[in-house]
Amino acid sequence: MATSLKNLSQHTQENVTDISDKKFALVVAEWNDEITSSLYSGAVETLLRYGAKKENIYRKNVPGSFELTLGAQWLAKLDEIDAVICLGCVIQGETRHFDFICDAVANGITQVGLKYDKPVIFGVLTPDNQQQALDRAGGKHGNKGDEAAITAIKMLGF
Ligand code: DLZ
């Protein structure tokens, strides 16, 4: 991604980035499928609302959130893809599995974004329980998938 001073001075809150020719890859974890499907729907609706074309939105499923990093890498390395959005839900349990997975995916997708110099967005819920997850996947606290899509759009404006 090329950032120039011209881009910076033109980027204002009112001036929403034109994403009509941008290609988005969404990597979706199959664990907690009910939640991640809602995140996916929210992200896609938001991308379409802001002007993305349906045919420019790609989906790749991975088994769990731990695999989001590798899935993101497979897609980020494709020149045609402008931004990658990772969607998952890791529910806090009684074991340290939660910390291992969350740390790994947060660090992993950060590295992928830096390596390929393009937005790789962390759209992973890390709730204490199923209800909190539902509240953030189209429930009373909004939809983390929408937020992830908006973050990708904002990053493409730089
Ligand atoms: C193993 C596991 C557990 C316990 N919990 C979750 C979870 O809440 N959310 C999620 O996305 N994935 C979970 N996984 C699966 C791991 O992400 C991963 O798929 C496996 O450890 C295999 O690498």
PDB file of N, CA, C and O in Angstrom, residues 75-114:
ATOM      1  N   LEU A  75      -4.226 -15.370   2.022  1.00  0.00           N
ATOM      2  CA  LEU A  75      -4.978 -14.376   1.245  1.00  0.00           C
ATOM      3  C   LEU A  75      -4.228 -13.066   1.105  1.00  0.00           C
ATOM      4  O   LEU A  75      -4.249 -12.432   0.042  1.00  0.00           O
ATOM      5  N   ALA A  76      -3.538 -12.661   2.155  1.00  0.00           N
ATOM      6  CA  ALA A  76      -2.819 -11.374   2.110  1.00  0.00           C
ATOM      7  C   ALA A  76      -1.717 -11.405   1.064  1.00  0.00           C
ATOM      8  O   ALA A  76      -1.382 -10.376   0.474  1.00  0.00           O
ATOM      9  N   LYS A  77      -1.170 -12.583   0.803  1.00  0.00           N
ATOM     10  CA  LYS A  77      -0.068 -12.620  -0.158  1.00  0.00           C
ATOM     11  C   LYS A  77      -0.537 -12.505  -1.611  1.00  0.00           C
ATOM     12  O   LYS A  77       0.284 -12.318  -2.511  1.00  0.00           O
ATOM     13  N   LEU A  78      -1.835 -12.586  -1.821  1.00  0.00           N
ATOM     14  CA  LEU A  78      -2.351 -12.404  -3.187  1.00  0.00           C
ATOM     15  C   LEU A  78      -2.374 -10.907  -3.513  1.00  0.00           C
ATOM     16  O   LEU A  78      -2.987 -10.117  -2.801  1.00  0.00           O
ATOM     17  N   ASP A  79      -1.706 -10.526  -4.588  1.00  0.00           N
ATOM     18  CA  ASP A  79      -1.618  -9.099  -4.947  1.00  0.00           C
ATOM     19  C   ASP A  79      -2.991  -8.461  -5.138  1.00  0.00           C
ATOM     20  O   ASP A  79      -3.187  -7.286  -4.859  1.00  0.00           O
ATOM     21  N   GLU A  80      -3.944  -9.247  -5.654  1.00  0.00           N
ATOM     22  CA  GLU A  80      -5.271  -8.679  -5.960  1.00  0.00           C
ATOM     23  C   GLU A  80      -6.043  -8.275  -4.709  1.00  0.00           C
ATOM     24  O   GLU A  80      -6.948  -7.453  -4.773  1.00  0.00           O
ATOM     25  N   ILE A  81      -5.734  -8.878  -3.578  1.00  0.00           N
ATOM     26  CA  ILE A  81      -6.492  -8.597  -2.344  1.00  0.00           C
ATOM     27  C   ILE A  81      -5.983  -7.307  -1.697  1.00  0.00           C
ATOM     28  O   ILE A  81      -4.785  -7.139  -1.465  1.00  0.00           O
ATOM     29  N   ASP A  82      -6.931  -6.399  -1.401  1.00  0.00           N
ATOM     30  CA  ASP A  82      -6.550  -5.121  -0.787  1.00  0.00           C
ATOM     31  C   ASP A  82      -6.584  -5.164   0.737  1.00  0.00           C
ATOM     32  O   ASP A  82      -5.821  -4.455   1.387  1.00  0.00           O
ATOM     33  N   ALA A  83      -7.487  -5.940   1.303  1.00  0.00           N
ATOM     34  CA  ALA A  83      -7.583  -5.999   2.768  1.00  0.00           C
ATOM     35  C   ALA A  83      -8.126  -7.361   3.184  1.00  0.00           C
ATOM     36  O   ALA A  83      -8.930  -7.970   2.466  1.00  0.00           O
ATOM     37  N   VAL A  84      -7.669  -7.811   4.339  1.00  0.00           N
ATOM     38  CA  VAL A  84      -8.118  -9.099   4.889  1.00  0.00           C
ATOM     39  C   VAL A  84      -8.813  -8.817   6.224  1.00  0.00           C
ATOM     40  O   VAL A  84      -8.333  -8.004   7.020  1.00  0.00           O
ATOM     41  N   ILE A  85      -9.939  -9.470   6.424  1.00  0.00           N
ATOM     42  CA  ILE A  85     -10.671  -9.309   7.683  1.00  0.00           C
ATOM     43  C   ILE A  85     -10.786 -10.686   8.339  1.00  0.00           C
ATOM     44  O   ILE A  85     -11.339 -11.615   7.745  1.00  0.00           O
ATOM     45  N   CYS A  86     -10.250 -10.813   9.544  1.00  0.00           N
ATOM     46  CA  CYS A  86     -10.282 -12.094  10.262  1.00  0.00           C
ATOM     47  C   CYS A  86     -11.421 -12.078  11.272  1.00  0.00           C
ATOM     48  O   CYS A  86     -11.508 -11.159  12.100  1.00  0.00           O
ATOM     49  N   LEU A  87     -12.282 -13.096  11.205  1.00  0.00           N
ATOM     50  CA  LEU A  87     -13.458 -13.141  12.082  1.00  0.00           C
ATOM     51  C   LEU A  87     -13.450 -14.436  12.893  1.00  0.00           C
ATOM     52  O   LEU A  87     -13.391 -15.542  12.337  1.00  0.00           O
ATOM     53  N   GLY A  88     -13.506 -14.292  14.199  1.00  0.00           N
ATOM     54  CA  GLY A  88     -13.509 -15.464  15.075  1.00  0.00           C
ATOM     55  C   GLY A  88     -14.163 -15.125  16.399  1.00  0.00           C
ATOM     56  O   GLY A  88     -14.527 -13.971  16.669  1.00  0.00           O
ATOM     57  N   CYS A  89     -14.328 -16.150  17.223  1.00  0.00           N
ATOM     58  CA  CYS A  89     -14.901 -15.945  18.550  1.00  0.00           C
ATOM     59  C   CYS A  89     -14.268 -16.975  19.487  1.00  0.00           C
ATOM     60  O   CYS A  89     -14.454 -18.183  19.301  1.00  0.00           O
ATOM     61  N   VAL A  90     -13.491 -16.485  20.442  1.00  0.00           N
ATOM     62  CA  VAL A  90     -12.868 -17.373  21.421  1.00  0.00           C
ATOM     63  C   VAL A  90     -13.530 -17.097  22.762  1.00  0.00           C
ATOM     64  O   VAL A  90     -13.428 -15.987  23.295  1.00  0.00           O
ATOM     65  N   ILE A  91     -14.237 -18.099  23.271  1.00  0.00           N
ATOM     66  CA  ILE A  91     -14.965 -17.910  24.526  1.00  0.00           C
ATOM     67  C   ILE A  91     -14.092 -18.343  25.700  1.00  0.00           C
ATOM     68  O   ILE A  91     -13.498 -19.429  25.676  1.00  0.00           O
ATOM     69  N   GLN A  92     -14.024 -17.472  26.689  1.00  0.00           N
ATOM     70  CA  GLN A  92     -13.182 -17.707  27.868  1.00  0.00           C
ATOM     71  C   GLN A  92     -13.589 -19.002  28.560  1.00  0.00           C
ATOM     72  O   GLN A  92     -14.761 -19.191  28.886  1.00  0.00           O
ATOM     73  N   GLY A  93     -12.649 -19.889  28.758  1.00  0.00           N
ATOM     74  CA  GLY A  93     -12.965 -21.147  29.442  1.00  0.00           C
ATOM     75  C   GLY A  93     -12.208 -21.231  30.749  1.00  0.00           C
ATOM     76  O   GLY A  93     -11.735 -20.222  31.260  1.00  0.00           O
ATOM     77  N   GLU A  94     -12.100 -22.432  31.274  1.00  0.00           N
ATOM     78  CA  GLU A  94     -11.419 -22.596  32.546  1.00  0.00           C
ATOM     79  C   GLU A  94      -9.952 -22.936  32.344  1.00  0.00           C
ATOM     80  O   GLU A  94      -9.215 -23.059  33.314  1.00  0.00           O
ATOM     81  N   THR A  95      -9.550 -23.113  31.094  1.00  0.00           N
ATOM     82  CA  THR A  95      -8.158 -23.492  30.849  1.00  0.00           C
ATOM     83  C   THR A  95      -7.408 -22.311  30.248  1.00  0.00           C
ATOM     84  O   THR A  95      -7.991 -21.279  29.932  1.00  0.00           O
ATOM     85  N   ARG A  96      -6.125 -22.467  30.068  1.00  0.00           N
ATOM     86  CA  ARG A  96      -5.308 -21.407  29.474  1.00  0.00           C
ATOM     87  C   ARG A  96      -5.379 -21.414  27.960  1.00  0.00           C
ATOM     88  O   ARG A  96      -4.740 -20.588  27.297  1.00  0.00           O
ATOM     89  N   HIS A  97      -6.182 -22.338  27.418  1.00  0.00           N
ATOM     90  CA  HIS A  97      -6.364 -22.397  25.968  1.00  0.00           C
ATOM     91  C   HIS A  97      -6.729 -21.016  25.411  1.00  0.00           C
ATOM     92  O   HIS A  97      -6.232 -20.587  24.386  1.00  0.00           O
ATOM     93  N   PHE A  98      -7.618 -20.332  26.138  1.00  0.00           N
ATOM     94  CA  PHE A  98      -8.103 -19.010  25.720  1.00  0.00           C
ATOM     95  C   PHE A  98      -6.933 -18.052  25.468  1.00  0.00           C
ATOM     96  O   PHE A  98      -6.833 -17.427  24.421  1.00  0.00           O
ATOM     97  N   ASP A  99      -6.047 -17.965  26.466  1.00  0.00           N
ATOM     98  CA  ASP A  99      -4.922 -17.024  26.341  1.00  0.00           C
ATOM     99  C   ASP A  99      -3.994 -17.409  25.199  1.00  0.00           C
ATOM    100  O   ASP A  99      -3.539 -16.545  24.446  1.00  0.00           O
ATOM    101  N   PHE A 100      -3.725 -18.715  25.091  1.00  0.00           N
ATOM    102  CA  PHE A 100      -2.828 -19.142  24.013  1.00  0.00           C
ATOM    103  C   PHE A 100      -3.400 -18.766  22.652  1.00  0.00           C
ATOM    104  O   PHE A 100      -2.700 -18.236  21.782  1.00  0.00           O
ATOM    105  N   ILE A 101      -4.686 -19.058  22.461  1.00  0.00           N
ATOM    106  CA  ILE A 101      -5.289 -18.789  21.140  1.00  0.00           C
ATOM    107  C   ILE A 101      -5.337 -17.286  20.876  1.00  0.00           C
ATOM    108  O   ILE A 101      -4.939 -16.818  19.812  1.00  0.00           O
ATOM    109  N   CYS A 102      -5.814 -16.513  21.870  1.00  0.00           N
ATOM    110  CA  CYS A 102      -5.952 -15.064  21.648  1.00  0.00           C
ATOM    111  C   CYS A 102      -4.601 -14.416  21.386  1.00  0.00           C
ATOM    112  O   CYS A 102      -4.466 -13.587  20.472  1.00  0.00           O
ATOM    113  N   ASP A 103      -3.604 -14.762  22.176  1.00  0.00           N
ATOM    114  CA  ASP A 103      -2.270 -14.180  21.972  1.00  0.00           C
ATOM    115  C   ASP A 103      -1.729 -14.552  20.597  1.00  0.00           C
ATOM    116  O   ASP A 103      -1.175 -13.710  19.878  1.00  0.00           O
ATOM    117  N   ALA A 104      -1.889 -15.820  20.251  1.00  0.00           N
ATOM    118  CA  ALA A 104      -1.339 -16.283  18.971  1.00  0.00           C
ATOM    119  C   ALA A 104      -1.986 -15.573  17.799  1.00  0.00           C
ATOM    120  O   ALA A 104      -1.299 -15.102  16.878  1.00  0.00           O
ATOM    121  N   VAL A 105      -3.302 -15.454  17.816  1.00  0.00           N
ATOM    122  CA  VAL A 105      -3.969 -14.853  16.653  1.00  0.00           C
ATOM    123  C   VAL A 105      -3.717 -13.346  16.611  1.00  0.00           C
ATOM    124  O   VAL A 105      -3.493 -12.782  15.524  1.00  0.00           O
ATOM    125  N   ALA A 106      -3.693 -12.684  17.758  1.00  0.00           N
ATOM    126  CA  ALA A 106      -3.436 -11.234  17.756  1.00  0.00           C
ATOM    127  C   ALA A 106      -2.030 -10.954  17.218  1.00  0.00           C
ATOM    128  O   ALA A 106      -1.848 -10.097  16.340  1.00  0.00           O
ATOM    129  N   ASN A 107      -1.058 -11.691  17.731  1.00  0.00           N
ATOM    130  CA  ASN A 107       0.319 -11.487  17.244  1.00  0.00           C
ATOM    131  C   ASN A 107       0.456 -11.916  15.792  1.00  0.00           C
ATOM    132  O   ASN A 107       1.106 -11.243  14.991  1.00  0.00           O
ATOM    133  N   GLY A 108      -0.163 -13.045  15.478  1.00  0.00           N
ATOM    134  CA  GLY A 108      -0.020 -13.605  14.128  1.00  0.00           C
ATOM    135  C   GLY A 108      -0.552 -12.676  13.055  1.00  0.00           C
ATOM    136  O   GLY A 108       0.127 -12.397  12.067  1.00  0.00           O
ATOM    137  N   ILE A 109      -1.761 -12.163  13.246  1.00  0.00           N
ATOM    138  CA  ILE A 109      -2.313 -11.349  12.154  1.00  0.00           C
ATOM    139  C   ILE A 109      -1.650  -9.972  12.114  1.00  0.00           C
ATOM    140  O   ILE A 109      -1.581  -9.353  11.052  1.00  0.00           O
ATOM    141  N   THR A 110      -1.117  -9.522  13.241  1.00  0.00           N
ATOM    142  CA  THR A 110      -0.315  -8.285  13.204  1.00  0.00           C
ATOM    143  C   THR A 110       0.886  -8.489  12.284  1.00  0.00           C
ATOM    144  O   THR A 110       1.191  -7.638  11.431  1.00  0.00           O
ATOM    145  N   GLN A 111       1.547  -9.617  12.462  1.00  0.00           N
ATOM    146  CA  GLN A 111       2.734  -9.906  11.634  1.00  0.00           C
ATOM    147  C   GLN A 111       2.383 -10.021  10.154  1.00  0.00           C
ATOM    148  O   GLN A 111       3.130  -9.568   9.283  1.00  0.00           O
ATOM    149  N   VAL A 112       1.236 -10.632   9.871  1.00  0.00           N
ATOM    150  CA  VAL A 112       0.836 -10.782   8.459  1.00  0.00           C
ATOM    151  C   VAL A 112       0.604  -9.404   7.823  1.00  0.00           C
ATOM    152  O   VAL A 112       1.062  -9.133   6.705  1.00  0.00           O
ATOM    153  N   GLY A 113      -0.060  -8.515   8.547  1.00  0.00           N
ATOM    154  CA  GLY A 113      -0.303  -7.173   8.014  1.00  0.00           C
ATOM    155  C   GLY A 113       0.996  -6.439   7.735  1.00  0.00           C
ATOM    156  O   GLY A 113       1.147  -5.781   6.701  1.00  0.00           O
ATOM    157  N   LEU A 114       1.939  -6.562   8.661  1.00  0.00           N
ATOM    158  CA  LEU A 114       3.224  -5.877   8.482  1.00  0.00           C
ATOM    159  C   LEU A 114       4.013  -6.496   7.320  1.00  0.00           C
ATOM    160  O   LEU A 114       4.608  -5.788   6.516  1.00  0.00           O
TER     161      LEU A 114
END
